[in-house]
PDB file of C-alpha atoms (C1' of nucleotides) in Angstrom:
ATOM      1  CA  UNK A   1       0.000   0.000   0.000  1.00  0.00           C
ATOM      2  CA  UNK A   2       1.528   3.719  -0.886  1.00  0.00           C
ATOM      3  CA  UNK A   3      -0.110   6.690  -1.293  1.00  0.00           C
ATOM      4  CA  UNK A   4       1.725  10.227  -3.143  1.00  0.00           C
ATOM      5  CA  UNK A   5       0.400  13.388  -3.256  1.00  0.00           C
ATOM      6  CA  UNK A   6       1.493  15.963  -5.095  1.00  0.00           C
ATOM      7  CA  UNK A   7       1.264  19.640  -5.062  1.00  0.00           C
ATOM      8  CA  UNK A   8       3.310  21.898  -7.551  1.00  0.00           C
ATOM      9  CA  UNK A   9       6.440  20.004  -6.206  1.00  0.00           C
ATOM     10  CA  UNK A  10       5.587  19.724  -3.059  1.00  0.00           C
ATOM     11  CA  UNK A  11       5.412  16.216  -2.279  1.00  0.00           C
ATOM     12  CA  UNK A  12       4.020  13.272   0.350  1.00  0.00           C
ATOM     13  CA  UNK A  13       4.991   9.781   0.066  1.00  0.00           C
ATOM     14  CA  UNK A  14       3.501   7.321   2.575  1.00  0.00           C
ATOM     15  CA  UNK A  15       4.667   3.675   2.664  1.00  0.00           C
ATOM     16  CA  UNK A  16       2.953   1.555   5.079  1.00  0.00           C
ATOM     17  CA  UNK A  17       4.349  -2.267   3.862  1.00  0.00           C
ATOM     18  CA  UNK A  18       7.646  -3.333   1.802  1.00  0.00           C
ATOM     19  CA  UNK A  19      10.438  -0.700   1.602  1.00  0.00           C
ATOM     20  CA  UNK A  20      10.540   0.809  -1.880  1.00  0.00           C
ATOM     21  CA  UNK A  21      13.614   1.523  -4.024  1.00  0.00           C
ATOM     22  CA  UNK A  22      13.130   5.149  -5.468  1.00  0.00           C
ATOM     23  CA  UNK A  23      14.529   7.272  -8.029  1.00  0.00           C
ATOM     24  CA  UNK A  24      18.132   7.041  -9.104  1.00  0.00           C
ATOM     25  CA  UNK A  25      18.599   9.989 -11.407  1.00  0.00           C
ATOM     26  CA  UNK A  26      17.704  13.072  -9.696  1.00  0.00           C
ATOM     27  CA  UNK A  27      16.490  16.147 -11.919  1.00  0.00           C
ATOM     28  CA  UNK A  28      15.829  18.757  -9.930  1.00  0.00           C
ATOM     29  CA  UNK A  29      17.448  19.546  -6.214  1.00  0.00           C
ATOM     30  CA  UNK A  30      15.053  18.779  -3.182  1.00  0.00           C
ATOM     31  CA  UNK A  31      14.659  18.453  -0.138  1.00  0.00           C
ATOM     32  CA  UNK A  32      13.166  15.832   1.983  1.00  0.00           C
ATOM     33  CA  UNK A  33      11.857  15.779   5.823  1.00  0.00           C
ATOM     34  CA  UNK A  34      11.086  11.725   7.157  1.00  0.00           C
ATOM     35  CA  UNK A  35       7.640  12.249   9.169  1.00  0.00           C
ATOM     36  CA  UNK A  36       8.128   8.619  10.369  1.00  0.00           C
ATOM     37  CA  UNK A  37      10.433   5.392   9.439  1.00  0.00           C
ATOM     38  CA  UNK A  38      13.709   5.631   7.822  1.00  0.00           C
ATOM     39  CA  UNK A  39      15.397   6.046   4.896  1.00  0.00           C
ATOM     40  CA  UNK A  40      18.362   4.763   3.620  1.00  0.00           C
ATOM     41  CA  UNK A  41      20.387   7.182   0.400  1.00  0.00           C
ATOM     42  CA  UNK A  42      22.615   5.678  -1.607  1.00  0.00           C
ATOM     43  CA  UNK A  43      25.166   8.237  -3.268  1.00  0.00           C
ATOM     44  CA  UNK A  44      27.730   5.199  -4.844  1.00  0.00           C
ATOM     45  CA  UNK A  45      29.972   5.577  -2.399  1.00  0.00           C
ATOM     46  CA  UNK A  46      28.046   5.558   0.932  1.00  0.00           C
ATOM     47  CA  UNK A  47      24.951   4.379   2.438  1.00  0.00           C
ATOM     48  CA  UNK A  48      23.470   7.522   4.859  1.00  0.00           C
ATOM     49  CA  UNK A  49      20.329   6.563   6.628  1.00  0.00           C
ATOM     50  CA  UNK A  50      17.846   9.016   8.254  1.00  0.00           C
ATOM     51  CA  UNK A  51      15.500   9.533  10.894  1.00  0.00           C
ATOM     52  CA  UNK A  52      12.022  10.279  11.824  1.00  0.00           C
ATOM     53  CA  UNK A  53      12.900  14.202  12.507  1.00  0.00           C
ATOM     54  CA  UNK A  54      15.735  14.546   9.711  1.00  0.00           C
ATOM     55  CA  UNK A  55      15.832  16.795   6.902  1.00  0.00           C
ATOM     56  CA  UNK A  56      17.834  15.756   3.589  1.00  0.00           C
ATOM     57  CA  UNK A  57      18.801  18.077   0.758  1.00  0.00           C
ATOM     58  CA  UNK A  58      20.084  16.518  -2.489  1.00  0.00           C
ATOM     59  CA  UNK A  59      21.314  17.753  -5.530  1.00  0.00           C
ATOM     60  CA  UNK A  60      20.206  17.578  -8.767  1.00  0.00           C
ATOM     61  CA  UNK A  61      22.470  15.712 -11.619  1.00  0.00           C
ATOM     62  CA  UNK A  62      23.500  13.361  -9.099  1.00  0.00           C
ATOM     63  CA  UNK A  63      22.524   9.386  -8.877  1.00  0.00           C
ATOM     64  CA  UNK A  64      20.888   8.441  -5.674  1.00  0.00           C
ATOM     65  CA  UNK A  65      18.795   5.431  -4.522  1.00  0.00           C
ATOM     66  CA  UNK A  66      16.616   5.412  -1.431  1.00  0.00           C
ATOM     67  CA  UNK A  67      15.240   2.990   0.385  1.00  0.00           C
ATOM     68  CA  UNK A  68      12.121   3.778   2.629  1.00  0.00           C
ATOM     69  CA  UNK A  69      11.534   1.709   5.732  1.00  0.00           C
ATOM     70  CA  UNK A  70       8.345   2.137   7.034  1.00  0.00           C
ATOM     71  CA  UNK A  71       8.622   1.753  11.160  1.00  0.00           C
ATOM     72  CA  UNK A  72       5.748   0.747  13.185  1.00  0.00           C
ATOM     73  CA  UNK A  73       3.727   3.605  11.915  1.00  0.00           C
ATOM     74  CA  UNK A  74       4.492   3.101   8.345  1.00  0.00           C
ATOM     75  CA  UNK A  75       7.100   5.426   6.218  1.00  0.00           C
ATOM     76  CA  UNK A  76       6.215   9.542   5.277  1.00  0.00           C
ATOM     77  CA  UNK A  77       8.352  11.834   4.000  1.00  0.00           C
ATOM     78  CA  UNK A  78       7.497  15.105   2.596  1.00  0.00           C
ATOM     79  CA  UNK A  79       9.608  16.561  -0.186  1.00  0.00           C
ATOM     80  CA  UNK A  80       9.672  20.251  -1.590  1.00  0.00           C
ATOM     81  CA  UNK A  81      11.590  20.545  -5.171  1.00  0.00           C
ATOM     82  CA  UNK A  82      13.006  23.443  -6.402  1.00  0.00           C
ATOM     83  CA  UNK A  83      13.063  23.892  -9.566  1.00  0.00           C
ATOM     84  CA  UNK A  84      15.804  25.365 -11.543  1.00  0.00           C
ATOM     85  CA  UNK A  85      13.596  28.669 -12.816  1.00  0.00           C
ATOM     86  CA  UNK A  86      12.778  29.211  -9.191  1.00  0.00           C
ATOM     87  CA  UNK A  87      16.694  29.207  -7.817  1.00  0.00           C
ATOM     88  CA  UNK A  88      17.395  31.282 -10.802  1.00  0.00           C
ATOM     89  CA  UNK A  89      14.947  34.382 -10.028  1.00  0.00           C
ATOM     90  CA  UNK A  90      15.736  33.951  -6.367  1.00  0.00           C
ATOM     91  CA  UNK A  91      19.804  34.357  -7.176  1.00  0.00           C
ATOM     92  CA  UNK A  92      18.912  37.057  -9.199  1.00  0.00           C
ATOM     93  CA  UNK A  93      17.052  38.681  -6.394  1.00  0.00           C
ATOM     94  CA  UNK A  94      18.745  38.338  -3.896  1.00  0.00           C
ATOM     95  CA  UNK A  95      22.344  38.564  -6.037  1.00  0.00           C
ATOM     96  CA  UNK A  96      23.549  35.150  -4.833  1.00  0.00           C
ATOM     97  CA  UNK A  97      26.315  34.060  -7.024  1.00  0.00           C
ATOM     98  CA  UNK A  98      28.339  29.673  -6.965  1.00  0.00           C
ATOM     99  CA  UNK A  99      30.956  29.131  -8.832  1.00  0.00           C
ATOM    100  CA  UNK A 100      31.963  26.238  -7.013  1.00  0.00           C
ATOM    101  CA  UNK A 101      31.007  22.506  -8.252  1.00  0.00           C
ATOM    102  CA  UNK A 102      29.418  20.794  -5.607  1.00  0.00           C
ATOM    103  CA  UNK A 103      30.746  17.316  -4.683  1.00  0.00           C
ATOM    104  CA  UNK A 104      28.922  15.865  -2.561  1.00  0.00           C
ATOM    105  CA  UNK A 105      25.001  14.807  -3.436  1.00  0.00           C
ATOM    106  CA  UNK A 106      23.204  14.462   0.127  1.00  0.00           C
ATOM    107  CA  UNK A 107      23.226  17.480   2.520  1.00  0.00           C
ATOM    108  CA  UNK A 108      22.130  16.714   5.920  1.00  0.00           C
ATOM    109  CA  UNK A 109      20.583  19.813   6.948  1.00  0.00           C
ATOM    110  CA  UNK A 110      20.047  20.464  11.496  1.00  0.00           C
ATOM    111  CA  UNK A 111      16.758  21.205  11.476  1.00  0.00           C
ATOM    112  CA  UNK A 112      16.016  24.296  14.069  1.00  0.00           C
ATOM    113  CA  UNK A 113      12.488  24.890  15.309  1.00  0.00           C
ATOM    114  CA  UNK A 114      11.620  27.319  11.924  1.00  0.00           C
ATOM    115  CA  UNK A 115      12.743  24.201   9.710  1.00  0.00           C
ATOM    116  CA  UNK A 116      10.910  21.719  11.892  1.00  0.00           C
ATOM    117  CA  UNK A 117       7.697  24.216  11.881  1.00  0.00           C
ATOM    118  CA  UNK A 118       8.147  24.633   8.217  1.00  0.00           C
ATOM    119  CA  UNK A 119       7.475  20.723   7.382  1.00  0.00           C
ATOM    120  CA  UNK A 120       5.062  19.895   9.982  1.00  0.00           C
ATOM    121  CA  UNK A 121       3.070  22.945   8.496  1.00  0.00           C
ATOM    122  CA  UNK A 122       2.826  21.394   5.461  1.00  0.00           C
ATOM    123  CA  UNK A 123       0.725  18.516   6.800  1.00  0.00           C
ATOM    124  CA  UNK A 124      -2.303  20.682   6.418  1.00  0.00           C
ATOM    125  CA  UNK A 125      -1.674  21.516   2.964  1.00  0.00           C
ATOM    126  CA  UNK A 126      -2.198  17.860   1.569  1.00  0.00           C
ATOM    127  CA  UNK A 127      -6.032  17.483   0.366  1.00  0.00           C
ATOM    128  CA  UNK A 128      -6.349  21.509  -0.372  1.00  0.00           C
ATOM    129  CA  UNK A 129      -6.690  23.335  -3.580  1.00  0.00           C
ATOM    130  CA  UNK A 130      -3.325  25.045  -3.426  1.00  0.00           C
ATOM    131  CA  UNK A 131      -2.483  27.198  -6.443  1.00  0.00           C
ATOM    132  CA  UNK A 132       0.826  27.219  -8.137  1.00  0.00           C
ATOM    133  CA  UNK A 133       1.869  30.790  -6.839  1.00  0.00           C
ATOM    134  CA  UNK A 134       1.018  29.837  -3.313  1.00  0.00           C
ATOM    135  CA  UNK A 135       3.484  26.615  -3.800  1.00  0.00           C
ATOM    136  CA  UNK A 136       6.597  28.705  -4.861  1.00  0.00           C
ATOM    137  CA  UNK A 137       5.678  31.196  -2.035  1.00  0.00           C
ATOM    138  CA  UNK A 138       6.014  28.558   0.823  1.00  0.00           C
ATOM    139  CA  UNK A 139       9.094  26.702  -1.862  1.00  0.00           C
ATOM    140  CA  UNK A 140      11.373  30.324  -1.310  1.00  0.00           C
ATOM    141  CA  UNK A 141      10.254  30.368   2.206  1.00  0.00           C
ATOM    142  CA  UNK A 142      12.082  27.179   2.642  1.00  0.00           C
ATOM    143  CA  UNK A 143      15.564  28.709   0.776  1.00  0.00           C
ATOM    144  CA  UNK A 144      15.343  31.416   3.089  1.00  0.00           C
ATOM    145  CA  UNK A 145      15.132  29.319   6.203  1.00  0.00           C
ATOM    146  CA  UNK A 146      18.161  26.831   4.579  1.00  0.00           C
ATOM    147  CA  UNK A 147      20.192  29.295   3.880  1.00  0.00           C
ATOM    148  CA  UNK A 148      19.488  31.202   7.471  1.00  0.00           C
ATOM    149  CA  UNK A 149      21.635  28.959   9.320  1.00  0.00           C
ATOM    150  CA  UNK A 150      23.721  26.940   6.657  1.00  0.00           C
ATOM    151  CA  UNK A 151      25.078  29.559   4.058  1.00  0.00           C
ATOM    152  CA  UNK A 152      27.446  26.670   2.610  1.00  0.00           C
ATOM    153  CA  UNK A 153      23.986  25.507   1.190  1.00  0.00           C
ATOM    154  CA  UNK A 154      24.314  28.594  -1.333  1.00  0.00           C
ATOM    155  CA  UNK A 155      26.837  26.555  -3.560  1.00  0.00           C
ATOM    156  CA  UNK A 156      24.554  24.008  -3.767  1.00  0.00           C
ATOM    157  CA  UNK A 157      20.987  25.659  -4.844  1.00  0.00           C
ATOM    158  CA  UNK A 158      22.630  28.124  -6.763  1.00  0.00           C
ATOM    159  CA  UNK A 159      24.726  26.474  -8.805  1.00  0.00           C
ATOM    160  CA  UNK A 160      23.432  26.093 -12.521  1.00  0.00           C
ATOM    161  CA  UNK A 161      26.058  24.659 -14.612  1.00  0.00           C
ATOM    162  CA  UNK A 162      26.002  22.070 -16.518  1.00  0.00           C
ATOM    163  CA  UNK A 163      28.562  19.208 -15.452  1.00  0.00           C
ATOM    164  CA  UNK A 164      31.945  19.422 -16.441  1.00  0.00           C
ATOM    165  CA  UNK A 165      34.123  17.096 -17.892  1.00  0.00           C
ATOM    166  CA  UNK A 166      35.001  15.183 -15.215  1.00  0.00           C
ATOM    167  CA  UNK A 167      37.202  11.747 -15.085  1.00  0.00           C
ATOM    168  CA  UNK A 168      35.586   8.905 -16.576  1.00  0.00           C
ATOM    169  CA  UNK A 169      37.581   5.913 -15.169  1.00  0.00           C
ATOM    170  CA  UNK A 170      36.568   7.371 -11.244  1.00  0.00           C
ATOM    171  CA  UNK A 171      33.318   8.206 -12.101  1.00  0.00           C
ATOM    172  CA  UNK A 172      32.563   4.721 -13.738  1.00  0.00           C
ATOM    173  CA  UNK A 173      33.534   2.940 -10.543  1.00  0.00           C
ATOM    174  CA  UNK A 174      31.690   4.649  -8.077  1.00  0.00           C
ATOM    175  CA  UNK A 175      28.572   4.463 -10.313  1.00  0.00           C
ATOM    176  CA  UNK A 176      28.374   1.193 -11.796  1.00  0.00           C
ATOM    177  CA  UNK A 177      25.639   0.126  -9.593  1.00  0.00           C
ATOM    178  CA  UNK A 178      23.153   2.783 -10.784  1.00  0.00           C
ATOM    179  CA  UNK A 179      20.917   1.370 -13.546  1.00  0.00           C
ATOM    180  CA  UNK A 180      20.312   4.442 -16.035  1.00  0.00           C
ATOM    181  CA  UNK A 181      20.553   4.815 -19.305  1.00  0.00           C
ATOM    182  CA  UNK A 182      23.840   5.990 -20.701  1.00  0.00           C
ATOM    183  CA  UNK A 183      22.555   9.250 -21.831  1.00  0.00           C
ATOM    184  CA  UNK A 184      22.099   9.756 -18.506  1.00  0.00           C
ATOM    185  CA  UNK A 185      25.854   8.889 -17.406  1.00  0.00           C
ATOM    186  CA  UNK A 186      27.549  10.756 -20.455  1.00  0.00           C
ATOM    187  CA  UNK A 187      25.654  13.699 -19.772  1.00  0.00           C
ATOM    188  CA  UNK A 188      26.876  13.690 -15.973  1.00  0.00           C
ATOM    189  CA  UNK A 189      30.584  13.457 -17.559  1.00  0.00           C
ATOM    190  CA  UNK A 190      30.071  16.080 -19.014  1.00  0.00           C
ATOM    191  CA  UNK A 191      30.250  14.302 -22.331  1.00  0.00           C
ATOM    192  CA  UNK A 192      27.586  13.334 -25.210  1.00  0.00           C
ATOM    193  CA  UNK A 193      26.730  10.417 -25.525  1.00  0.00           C
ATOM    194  CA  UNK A 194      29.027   9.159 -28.496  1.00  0.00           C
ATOM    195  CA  UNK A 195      32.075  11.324 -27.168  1.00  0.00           C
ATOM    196  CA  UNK A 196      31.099   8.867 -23.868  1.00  0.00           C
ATOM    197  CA  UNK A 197      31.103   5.734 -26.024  1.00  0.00           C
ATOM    198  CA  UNK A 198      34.195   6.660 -27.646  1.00  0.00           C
ATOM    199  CA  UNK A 199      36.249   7.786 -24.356  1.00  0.00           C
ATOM    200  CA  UNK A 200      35.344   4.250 -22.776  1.00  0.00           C
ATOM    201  CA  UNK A 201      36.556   2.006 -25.659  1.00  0.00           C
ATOM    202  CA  UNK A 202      40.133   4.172 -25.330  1.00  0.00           C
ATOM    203  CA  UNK A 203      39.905   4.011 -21.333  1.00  0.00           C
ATOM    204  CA  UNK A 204      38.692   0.173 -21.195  1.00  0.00           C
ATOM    205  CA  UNK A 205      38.639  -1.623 -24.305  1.00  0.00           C
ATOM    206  CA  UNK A 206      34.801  -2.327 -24.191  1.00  0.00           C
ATOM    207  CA  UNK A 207      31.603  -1.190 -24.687  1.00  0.00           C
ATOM    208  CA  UNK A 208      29.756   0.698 -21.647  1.00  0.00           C
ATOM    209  CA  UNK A 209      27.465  -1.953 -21.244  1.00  0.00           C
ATOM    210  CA  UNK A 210      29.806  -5.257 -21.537  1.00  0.00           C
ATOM    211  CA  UNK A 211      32.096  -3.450 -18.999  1.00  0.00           C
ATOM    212  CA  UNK A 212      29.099  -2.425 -16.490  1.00  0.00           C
ATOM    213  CA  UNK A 213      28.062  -6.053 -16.545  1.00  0.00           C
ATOM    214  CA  UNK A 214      31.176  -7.386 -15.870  1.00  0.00           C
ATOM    215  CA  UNK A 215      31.859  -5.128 -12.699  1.00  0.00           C
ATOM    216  CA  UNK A 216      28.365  -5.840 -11.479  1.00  0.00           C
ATOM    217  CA  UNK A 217      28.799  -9.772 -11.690  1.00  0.00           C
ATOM    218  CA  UNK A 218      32.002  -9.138 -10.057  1.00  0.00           C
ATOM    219  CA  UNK A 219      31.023  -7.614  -7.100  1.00  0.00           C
ATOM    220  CA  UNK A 220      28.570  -9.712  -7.055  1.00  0.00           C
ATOM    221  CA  UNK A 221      30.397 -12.877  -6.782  1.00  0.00           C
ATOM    222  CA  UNK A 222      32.370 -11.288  -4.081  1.00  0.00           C
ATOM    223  CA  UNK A 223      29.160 -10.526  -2.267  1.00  0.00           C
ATOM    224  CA  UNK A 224      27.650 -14.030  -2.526  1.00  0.00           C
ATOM    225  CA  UNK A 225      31.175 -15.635  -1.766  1.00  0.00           C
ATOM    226  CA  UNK A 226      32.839 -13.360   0.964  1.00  0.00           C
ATOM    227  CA  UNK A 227      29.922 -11.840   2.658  1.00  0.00           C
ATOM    228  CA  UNK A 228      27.431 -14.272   2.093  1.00  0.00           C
ATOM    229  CA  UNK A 229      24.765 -12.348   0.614  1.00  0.00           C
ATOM    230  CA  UNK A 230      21.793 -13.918  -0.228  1.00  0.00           C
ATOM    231  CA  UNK A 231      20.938 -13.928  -4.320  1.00  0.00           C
ATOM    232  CA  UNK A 232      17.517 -11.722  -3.409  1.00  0.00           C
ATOM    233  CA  UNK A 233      19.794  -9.473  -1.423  1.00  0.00           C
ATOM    234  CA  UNK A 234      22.457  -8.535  -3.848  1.00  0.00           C
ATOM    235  CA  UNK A 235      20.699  -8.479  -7.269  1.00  0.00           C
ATOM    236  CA  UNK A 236      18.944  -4.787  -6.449  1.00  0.00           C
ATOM    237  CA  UNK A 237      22.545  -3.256  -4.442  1.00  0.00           C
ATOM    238  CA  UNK A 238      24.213  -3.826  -8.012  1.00  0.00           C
ATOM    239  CA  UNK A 239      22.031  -2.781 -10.248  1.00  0.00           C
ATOM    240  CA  UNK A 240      20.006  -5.601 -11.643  1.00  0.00           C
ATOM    241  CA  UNK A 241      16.347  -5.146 -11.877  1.00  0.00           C
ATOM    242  CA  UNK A 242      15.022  -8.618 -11.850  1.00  0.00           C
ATOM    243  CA  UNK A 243      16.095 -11.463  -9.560  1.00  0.00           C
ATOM    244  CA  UNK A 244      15.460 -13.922 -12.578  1.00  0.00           C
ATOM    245  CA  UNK A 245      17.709 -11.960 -15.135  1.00  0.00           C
ATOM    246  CA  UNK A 246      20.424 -11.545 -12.495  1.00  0.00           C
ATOM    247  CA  UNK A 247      20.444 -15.329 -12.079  1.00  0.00           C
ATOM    248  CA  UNK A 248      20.560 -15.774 -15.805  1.00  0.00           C
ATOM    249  CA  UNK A 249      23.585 -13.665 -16.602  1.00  0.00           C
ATOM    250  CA  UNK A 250      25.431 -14.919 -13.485  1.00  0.00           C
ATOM    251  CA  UNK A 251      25.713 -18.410 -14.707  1.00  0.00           C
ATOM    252  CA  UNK A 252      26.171 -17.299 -18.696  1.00  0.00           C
ATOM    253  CA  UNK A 253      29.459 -15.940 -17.122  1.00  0.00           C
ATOM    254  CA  UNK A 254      30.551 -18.451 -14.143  1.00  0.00           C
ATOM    255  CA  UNK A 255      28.723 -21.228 -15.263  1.00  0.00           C
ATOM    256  CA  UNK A 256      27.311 -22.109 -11.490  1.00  0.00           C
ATOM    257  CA  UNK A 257      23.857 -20.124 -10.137  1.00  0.00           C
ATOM    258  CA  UNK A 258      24.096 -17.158  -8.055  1.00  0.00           C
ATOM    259  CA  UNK A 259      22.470 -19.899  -4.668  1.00  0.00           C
ATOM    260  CA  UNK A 260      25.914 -22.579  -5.118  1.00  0.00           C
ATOM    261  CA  UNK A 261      28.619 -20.062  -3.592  1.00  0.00           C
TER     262      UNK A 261
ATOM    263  C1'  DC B   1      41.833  15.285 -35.863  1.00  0.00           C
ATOM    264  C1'  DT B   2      37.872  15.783 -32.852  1.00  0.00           C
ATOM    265  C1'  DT B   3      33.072  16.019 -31.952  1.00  0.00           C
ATOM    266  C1'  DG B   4      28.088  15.381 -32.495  1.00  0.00           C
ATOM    267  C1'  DC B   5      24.320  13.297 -34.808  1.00  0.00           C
ATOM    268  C1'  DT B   6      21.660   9.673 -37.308  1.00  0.00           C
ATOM    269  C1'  DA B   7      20.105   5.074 -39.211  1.00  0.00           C
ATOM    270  C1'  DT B   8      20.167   0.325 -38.765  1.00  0.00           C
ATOM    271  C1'  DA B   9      20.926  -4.100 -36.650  1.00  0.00           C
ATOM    272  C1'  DC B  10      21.377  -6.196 -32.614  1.00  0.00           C
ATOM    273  C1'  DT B  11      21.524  -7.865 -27.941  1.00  0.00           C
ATOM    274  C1'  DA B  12      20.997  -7.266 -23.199  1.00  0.00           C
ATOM    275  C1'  DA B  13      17.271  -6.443 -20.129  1.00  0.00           C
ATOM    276  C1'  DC B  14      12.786  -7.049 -18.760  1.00  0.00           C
ATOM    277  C1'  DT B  15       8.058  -9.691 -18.287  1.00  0.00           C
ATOM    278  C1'  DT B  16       5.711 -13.504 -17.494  1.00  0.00           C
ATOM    279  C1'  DA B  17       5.116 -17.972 -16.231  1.00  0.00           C
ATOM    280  C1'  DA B  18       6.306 -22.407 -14.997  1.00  0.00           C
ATOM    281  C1'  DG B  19       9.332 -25.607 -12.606  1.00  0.00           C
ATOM    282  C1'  DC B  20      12.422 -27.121  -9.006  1.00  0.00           C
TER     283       DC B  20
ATOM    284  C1'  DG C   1      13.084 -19.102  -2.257  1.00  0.00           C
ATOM    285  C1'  DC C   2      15.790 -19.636  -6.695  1.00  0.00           C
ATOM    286  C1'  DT C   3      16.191 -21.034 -11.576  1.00  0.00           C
ATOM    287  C1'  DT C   4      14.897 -21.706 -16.358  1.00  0.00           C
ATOM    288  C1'  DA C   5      12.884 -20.615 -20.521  1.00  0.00           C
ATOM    289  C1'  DA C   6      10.160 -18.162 -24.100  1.00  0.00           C
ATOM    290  C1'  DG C   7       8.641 -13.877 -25.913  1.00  0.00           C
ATOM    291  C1'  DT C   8       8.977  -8.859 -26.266  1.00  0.00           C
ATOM    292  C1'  DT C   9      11.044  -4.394 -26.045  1.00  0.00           C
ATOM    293  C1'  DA C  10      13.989  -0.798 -25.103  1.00  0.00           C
ATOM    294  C1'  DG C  11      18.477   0.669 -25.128  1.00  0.00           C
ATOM    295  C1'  DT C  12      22.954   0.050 -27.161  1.00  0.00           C
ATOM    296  C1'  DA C  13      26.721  -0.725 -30.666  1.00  0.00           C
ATOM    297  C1'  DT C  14      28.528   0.630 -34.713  1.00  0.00           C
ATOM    298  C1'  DA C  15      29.764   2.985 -38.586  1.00  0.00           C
ATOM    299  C1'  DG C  16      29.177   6.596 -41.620  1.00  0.00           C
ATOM    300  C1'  DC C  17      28.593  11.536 -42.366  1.00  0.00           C
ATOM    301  C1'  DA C  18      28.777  16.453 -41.627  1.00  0.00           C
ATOM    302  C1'  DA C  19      30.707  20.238 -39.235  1.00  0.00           C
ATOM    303  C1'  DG C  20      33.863  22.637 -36.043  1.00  0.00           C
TER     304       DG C  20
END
DNA sequence: CTTGCTATACTAACTTAAGC
DNA sequence: GCTTAAGTTAGTATAGCAAG
């Protein structure tokens, strides 16, 4: 059972049964506060979980999975997104100016009483006829109160780039495990999509998609092997959709099912 | 020489369903 | 719970072409 509202961009999820796997490619930045349960965010190199009470920010052209755990009273989060045009007229506004390329892609933001206020606030909203104007009001009402306390936050929201060039071999290992379409990788390298192709044959001597299997069965072995992983545990941590295609193409390349190590 | 784009053929990935 | 297999589709490989 899961129910999603949604209101110019300003979102409720509730999950009361099986943790969900969420959105890997993230468009827009946002930012989430967990009314109850967890949730785990995967950036490719670390897992960060967070609480009933937390607030998240993440960025936008970055890959991140979540996992929401419902607790006893079942999993909501409510989620604000800013959208680029909004950031823009608000730099411009306010003369807010990033030059800086953020890193990271999850921002855990201390939520003081405002912040807390803010979200809890927004219960009320959900079920209203709320127009579109009213959303971005209470959306730059939430920038404000960010960047009252954390003005690091700036070179995050207000950074409109596109992404650079960056290095393909580093980038390819810590996102292997994210299963998006190359357009979607090349353009985070800063690179079309056949200037991608033709960078990975030079830096690997294969296509994308033989080398991204390869390093997913990998690690996968090592999983099932070394840390004793279940098969129904691992196929979703590296990328595979579907239990039964995971079991396929592990034995087309060992030659023994993912359950005999 | 490098880069971006397009057309075509192909294959890896997914769905479904059945079996162990 | 895990594997196999058949059928379908979406995404990818590849090469060729035009332009910077």
């Amino acid at each position: 059972m899961k129910q999603q509202e949604d209101i110019h961009g300003i979102q409720r999820a509730c999950y009361s049964k099986s943790s969900k796997a969420g959105e890997q490619f993230i468009k827009e930045h946002g930012i989430s506060f967990i009314v109850s349960g967890e949730m785990e965010a995967y950036d490719g190199n670390t897992k960060h979980l967070y609480r009933k009470g937390d607030v998240v920010l993440y960025r936008k052209n970055a890959l991140i999975r979540f996992v929401k755990y419902p607790g006893h009273d079942g999993f909501e989060a409510i989620s604000v997104i800013l959208e680029k045009n909004l950031l823009k007229e608000f730099a411009e506004r306010h003369e807010i100016h990033s030059d800086k390329n953020p890193k990271e892609s999850l921002f855990k933001v201390e939520p003081d009483e405002l912040i807390s206020s803010y979200f809890t606030g927004l219960e009320t909203w959900f079920g209203n006829k709320i127009s579109i104007e009213l959303a971005n009001i209470k959306k730059i009402e939430i920038i404000h109160l960010l960047l009252r306390n954390n003005k690091a936050l700036k070179n995050v929201l207000f950074h409109f780039g596109m992404p650079g060039k960056i290095d393909l071999e580093a980038f390819m290992n810590t996102n292997f495990r994210f299963n998006v379409p190359l357009t979607q990788l090349a353009f985070l390298t800063g690179r079309s999509l056949a200037t991608f192709k033709r960078d990975f044959e030079k830096l690997f001597q294969t296509s994308p998609n033989k080398w991204i299997q390869q390093k997913r069965l990998t690690e996968a072995h090592y999983l099932l092997e070394h840390k004793k992983m279940k098969a129904k545990d691992v196929y979703l941590e590296i990328g595979f959709e579907t239990l039964s295609h995971f079991s396929y193409a592990f034995k087309n390349r060992y030659g023994i099912n993912p359950s005999q190590l």
